[in-house]
Tab-separated table of C-alpha atoms in Angstrom:
chain	number	residue	atom	x	y	z
A	271	MET	CA	154.713	-95.076	110.362
A	272	ARG	CA	154.907	-93.511	114.341
A	273	ARG	CA	157.034	-90.797	114.519
A	274	GLY	CA	159.987	-89.088	116.401
A	275	ASP	CA	157.390	-87.731	119.501
A	276	GLY	CA	154.895	-90.977	118.878
A	277	ARG	CA	152.182	-89.602	116.703
A	278	ALA	CA	150.903	-91.391	113.821
A	279	ALA	CA	151.069	-90.255	110.131
A	280	ASP	CA	147.844	-88.468	110.467
A	281	GLU	CA	147.763	-87.699	113.849
A	282	LEU	CA	147.835	-83.632	115.141
A	283	ARG	CA	150.195	-82.726	117.588
A	284	PRO	CA	147.976	-81.762	121.277
A	285	LEU	CA	146.063	-78.835	120.903
A	286	THR	CA	144.690	-76.801	123.687
A	287	LEU	CA	142.985	-73.046	123.264
A	288	THR	CA	143.164	-71.277	126.753
A	289	LEU	CA	140.731	-68.200	126.178
A	290	ASP	CA	141.082	-65.160	128.193
A	291	PHE	CA	144.508	-66.162	128.951
A	292	THR	CA	145.161	-62.070	129.373
A	293	GLU	CA	142.168	-60.188	130.711
A	294	ASN	CA	142.443	-56.381	128.432
A	295	PRO	CA	142.099	-57.133	124.913
A	296	LEU	CA	138.077	-57.653	123.774
A	297	ALA	CA	139.492	-61.103	123.307
A	298	SER	CA	142.305	-63.512	124.000
A	299	VAL	CA	143.656	-67.071	123.310
A	300	LEU	CA	146.857	-68.915	123.669
A	301	CYS	CA	146.915	-71.124	121.134
A	302	ALA	CA	149.443	-74.319	122.140
A	303	LEU	CA	149.902	-76.736	119.363
A	304	GLY	CA	151.893	-78.889	120.557
A	305	ARG	CA	155.557	-77.129	121.823
A	306	THR	CA	154.408	-74.065	119.757
A	307	LYS	CA	152.293	-71.309	121.678
A	308	VAL	CA	151.382	-68.440	120.349
A	309	LEU	CA	148.959	-65.901	122.183
A	310	CYS	CA	146.404	-64.195	119.922
A	311	THR	CA	144.591	-60.786	121.084
A	312	VAL	CA	141.754	-58.740	120.064
A	313	CYS	CA	141.491	-55.131	120.081
A	314	ALA	CA	138.848	-53.139	118.255
A	315	GLU	CA	138.742	-49.276	117.415
A	316	GLU	CA	135.805	-47.185	115.756
A	317	SER	CA	137.787	-46.399	112.590
A	318	VAL	CA	138.744	-48.136	109.257
A	319	PRO	CA	141.336	-47.403	106.640
A	320	ARG	CA	141.110	-44.232	104.680
A	321	PHE	CA	139.867	-46.505	101.673
A	322	LEU	CA	137.174	-47.508	103.263
A	323	HIS	CA	135.622	-44.087	105.087
A	324	GLY	CA	132.006	-43.714	104.384
A	325	THR	CA	131.334	-47.234	103.234
A	326	GLY	CA	129.942	-48.419	106.487
A	327	GLN	CA	132.073	-51.963	106.320
A	328	GLY	CA	134.680	-52.850	108.382
A	329	TRP	CA	138.001	-54.013	108.296
A	330	VAL	CA	140.269	-57.071	109.890
A	331	THR	CA	143.945	-56.883	109.812
A	332	ALA	CA	146.753	-58.723	111.635
A	333	GLU	CA	150.097	-58.724	112.861
A	334	TYR	CA	152.565	-61.175	114.049
A	335	SER	CA	155.891	-61.572	116.084
A	336	LEU	CA	158.256	-64.000	117.189
A	337	LEU	CA	159.584	-63.095	120.587
A	338	PRO	CA	162.844	-63.170	121.380
A	339	GLY	CA	163.018	-66.021	123.272
A	340	ALA	CA	160.387	-68.419	121.422
A	341	THR	CA	163.841	-69.981	119.617
A	342	ASP	CA	166.957	-71.801	121.159
A	343	ARG	CA	168.764	-68.778	119.571
A	344	ARG	CA	167.661	-65.586	120.786
A	345	ALA	CA	165.707	-63.863	117.828
A	346	GLU	CA	166.660	-60.340	117.497
A	347	ARG	CA	163.395	-57.930	118.058
A	348	GLU	CA	162.259	-56.509	114.762
A	349	ALA	CA	161.385	-53.119	116.561
A	350	ALA	CA	165.404	-52.909	117.191
A	351	ARG	CA	166.238	-53.536	113.611
A	352	GLY	CA	163.668	-50.443	112.404
A	353	ARG	CA	161.741	-53.317	109.997
A	354	GLN	CA	159.763	-56.335	109.807
A	355	SER	CA	161.199	-59.347	107.890
A	356	GLY	CA	160.076	-60.442	104.562
A	357	ARG	CA	158.954	-63.439	106.276
A	358	THR	CA	157.172	-61.706	109.270
A	359	GLN	CA	155.242	-59.421	106.774
A	360	GLU	CA	154.544	-62.624	104.228
A	361	ILE	CA	152.837	-64.528	108.057
A	362	GLN	CA	150.281	-61.369	109.316
A	363	ARG	CA	149.030	-60.955	105.356
A	364	LEU	CA	148.480	-64.398	105.156
A	365	ILE	CA	146.868	-64.281	108.878
A	366	GLY	CA	144.924	-61.125	107.812
A	367	ARG	CA	143.556	-62.386	104.624
A	368	SER	CA	142.436	-65.895	105.962
A	369	LEU	CA	140.485	-63.830	108.719
A	370	ARG	CA	138.757	-61.709	106.045
A	371	ALA	CA	137.726	-64.621	103.810
A	372	VAL	CA	135.178	-65.762	106.749
A	373	THR	CA	134.039	-62.184	107.939
A	374	GLU	CA	131.199	-60.407	106.531
A	375	LEU	CA	133.243	-56.746	106.565
A	376	GLY	CA	130.038	-55.003	105.712
A	377	ALA	CA	128.187	-56.326	109.165
A	378	LEU	CA	131.046	-55.120	111.166
A	379	GLY	CA	130.166	-51.439	111.078
A	380	GLU	CA	132.973	-48.482	110.697
A	381	ARG	CA	135.289	-50.894	113.125
A	382	THR	CA	138.954	-52.192	112.765
A	383	PHE	CA	139.504	-55.508	114.154
A	384	TYR	CA	143.209	-56.056	115.118
A	385	VAL	CA	144.106	-59.861	115.508
A	386	ASP	CA	147.955	-59.679	117.039
A	387	CYS	CA	149.789	-62.951	116.977
A	388	ASP	CA	152.908	-62.900	119.392
A	389	VAL	CA	155.072	-66.369	119.149
A	390	LEU	CA	155.919	-67.191	122.704
A	391	GLN	CA	157.574	-70.441	121.647
A	392	ALA	CA	158.288	-72.008	118.447
A	393	ASP	CA	158.284	-75.553	117.338
A	394	GLY	CA	156.853	-75.422	113.951
A	395	GLY	CA	153.337	-74.606	112.621
A	396	THR	CA	153.712	-71.088	114.158
A	397	ARG	CA	151.506	-69.457	110.724
A	398	THR	CA	149.125	-72.122	111.492
A	399	ALA	CA	148.593	-71.653	115.225
A	400	ALA	CA	148.793	-68.355	114.664
A	401	ILE	CA	145.060	-68.936	112.460
A	402	ILE	CA	143.504	-71.064	114.559
A	403	GLY	CA	144.237	-69.156	117.941
A	404	GLY	CA	143.132	-65.523	115.996
A	405	TYR	CA	139.865	-67.103	114.102
A	406	THR	CA	139.474	-68.181	118.094
A	407	ALA	CA	139.993	-65.141	119.752
A	408	LEU	CA	138.113	-62.944	116.514
A	409	ALA	CA	134.956	-65.450	117.193
A	410	LEU	CA	135.303	-64.617	120.402
A	411	ALA	CA	135.241	-60.923	120.352
A	412	LEU	CA	132.873	-60.617	117.759
A	413	GLY	CA	130.347	-63.039	120.087
A	414	ARG	CA	131.113	-60.277	123.097
A	415	LEU	CA	129.618	-57.737	121.327
A	416	VAL	CA	126.634	-59.095	120.428
A	417	ALA	CA	126.144	-60.177	123.683
A	418	GLY	CA	126.707	-56.177	124.516
A	419	GLY	CA	124.341	-55.109	121.948
A	420	LEU	CA	126.838	-53.982	119.767
A	421	LEU	CA	126.666	-56.022	116.711
A	422	PRO	CA	123.143	-57.666	115.827
A	423	ARG	CA	124.878	-60.875	115.272
A	424	VAL	CA	128.356	-63.043	115.022
A	425	PRO	CA	129.576	-61.472	111.133
A	426	LEU	CA	131.318	-64.926	110.382
A	427	LEU	CA	130.447	-67.042	107.737
A	428	GLU	CA	132.050	-70.091	109.409
A	429	GLY	CA	134.341	-71.571	110.964
A	430	LEU	CA	138.277	-71.090	109.840
A	431	ALA	CA	141.235	-73.469	110.704
A	432	ALA	CA	144.792	-73.896	109.301
A	433	ILE	CA	147.180	-77.042	109.758
A	434	SER	CA	150.701	-77.741	108.036
A	435	VAL	CA	151.458	-80.827	105.951
A	436	GLY	CA	154.174	-82.338	104.234
A	437	LEU	CA	156.402	-85.591	102.671
A	438	VAL	CA	159.164	-86.571	104.891
A	439	GLY	CA	161.081	-89.859	103.591
A	440	GLY	CA	158.228	-89.867	101.112
A	441	VAL	CA	155.501	-89.820	103.252
A	442	PRO	CA	153.181	-87.857	103.887
A	443	LEU	CA	152.351	-86.279	107.543
A	444	LEU	CA	150.114	-83.984	109.517
A	445	ASP	CA	151.153	-80.858	111.627
A	446	LEU	CA	154.817	-81.207	111.315
A	447	ALA	CA	157.051	-80.375	114.142
A	448	TYR	CA	160.312	-78.138	113.512
A	449	GLU	CA	162.490	-81.239	113.310
A	450	GLU	CA	160.400	-82.952	110.864
A	451	ASP	CA	159.806	-79.115	108.815
A	452	ALA	CA	163.776	-79.176	108.777
A	453	ARG	CA	163.917	-82.686	106.333
A	454	ALA	CA	160.622	-82.237	104.443
A	455	GLU	CA	160.701	-82.740	100.386
A	456	VAL	CA	157.565	-80.818	100.243
A	457	ASP	CA	156.380	-78.499	102.548
A	458	MET	CA	152.476	-77.243	103.016
A	459	ASN	CA	150.756	-74.915	104.921
A	460	VAL	CA	146.915	-75.244	104.336
A	461	VAL	CA	144.086	-72.946	105.165
A	462	ALA	CA	140.550	-73.933	104.812
A	463	THR	CA	137.015	-73.313	106.817
A	464	ALA	CA	135.120	-75.921	108.665
A	465	SER	CA	132.839	-77.293	105.985
A	466	GLY	CA	136.218	-78.029	103.943
A	467	ARG	CA	136.703	-74.871	101.936
A	468	LEU	CA	139.837	-73.500	101.019
A	469	ALA	CA	140.847	-70.037	101.588
A	470	GLU	CA	144.522	-70.756	100.811
A	471	VAL	CA	147.528	-73.315	100.090
A	472	GLN	CA	150.627	-72.585	100.295
A	473	GLY	CA	153.208	-75.552	99.390
A	474	THR	CA	156.711	-75.982	98.665
A	475	GLY	CA	158.648	-78.408	96.845
A	476	GLU	CA	161.781	-77.877	99.282
A	477	SER	CA	164.760	-80.048	97.306
A	478	ALA	CA	162.845	-81.524	94.387
A	479	THR	CA	159.401	-81.142	92.246
A	480	PHE	CA	156.657	-83.266	93.286
A	481	ALA	CA	153.728	-84.892	91.653
A	482	ARG	CA	150.192	-83.870	91.675
A	483	LYS	CA	149.025	-87.266	93.238
A	484	ASP	CA	151.426	-86.119	96.204
A	485	LEU	CA	149.824	-82.711	96.069
A	486	ASP	CA	146.292	-83.832	96.668
A	487	ALA	CA	147.073	-86.525	99.089
A	488	LEU	CA	148.465	-83.430	101.174
A	489	VAL	CA	145.103	-81.252	101.095
A	490	ASP	CA	143.290	-84.257	101.647
A	491	LEU	CA	145.204	-85.235	104.609
A	492	ALA	CA	144.848	-81.258	105.962
A	493	LEU	CA	141.295	-81.007	105.262
A	494	ARG	CA	141.011	-84.038	107.793
A	495	GLY	CA	143.251	-82.425	110.410
A	496	ILE	CA	141.302	-78.934	109.929
A	497	ALA	CA	138.189	-80.693	110.607
A	498	ASP	CA	139.743	-82.222	114.063
A	499	VAL	CA	140.742	-78.647	114.729
A	500	SER	CA	137.482	-76.903	113.771
A	501	ARG	CA	135.719	-79.289	116.250
A	502	LEU	CA	138.029	-78.590	118.921
A	503	GLN	CA	137.336	-74.319	118.421
A	504	GLN	CA	133.610	-74.516	118.092
A	505	GLU	CA	133.804	-76.500	121.491
A	506	ALA	CA	136.231	-74.044	123.139
A	507	LEU	CA	133.701	-71.270	122.022
A	508	ALA	CA	130.537	-72.656	123.095
A	509	ARG	CA	132.195	-72.973	126.927
A	510	ALA	CA	133.013	-69.098	126.853
A	511	LEU	CA	130.074	-67.862	124.899
A	512	PRO	CA	126.631	-67.187	126.170
A	513	PRO	CA	124.227	-70.244	123.988
A	514	LYS	CA	122.177	-68.421	120.904
A	515	ARG	CA	118.821	-66.994	121.484
A	516	PRO	CA	115.907	-69.398	120.218
C-alpha cells in the first residue's frame, strides 16, 4: 500500500535530529519527524522536589506545549487561559514517565532535569517526536556532565524512542501523519527502549473495538520503527559527544 505522501505502510517519515539548535540550555534538540517539528531543551537545577530531599536521588520531569502557530488555526496560549488543558497534562506526564523509565535516578545526585518540549509545527505524532527529541536531548545533557566531571558515567539504562501506529482502512500503518490519524480506526502510541522493551502503550479504538491480533501486529510494527529511530538517535549522539574512554 502506498500512502498519500508516497511512503510504504511500514515506512517512517523522514527524521532529522538537529543537536544544539539553541545555545543557552544544557542541551537542545530540534526533532523533525516529517512536517512535525518539536524543540526539546534540557536544563538542570541543583535541587529536587521536596519528597526527594536528603535521599541523594535526582529527578527527571517534562513540560509540553503547542505554540500558537503550530497548526493551521492559531492555538490559544494556555498561559493566557491560566490553566493547562487535560491533553497537555497527559502528554507531559507521558514524556516524564517514559524518560524516568530509562534513567538511573539514584545516580543523578540531587539534581532535577527539566525536559521542555515545544511543538513548533504539528502534523501528527507530536508526543512521539517529543519523546524522541527529549531522550536525545537528555542523553546529550548527561553526556556533557560526564565530560565536565560532574557525573562519573551517563546514568541511562538504554535508549528510548516512541512512534505512532494505527489501522487506516484496515491496514496497519507506521508513523501516522495528521490526515491519517484523523481517519484511523485504531490509533496507538508506543514507547519502547532500543532493545525492544516496552515503556508504554496507548491504544484506542477510535470508531470500534479491535482484535488482539491487531494489537500484536501494531506493536510489532511500532517496535520495528523504534529500532530504526534508536539507530538514528545513537548516530546523532555519537557525532556530538566525545568517544567513551577505554
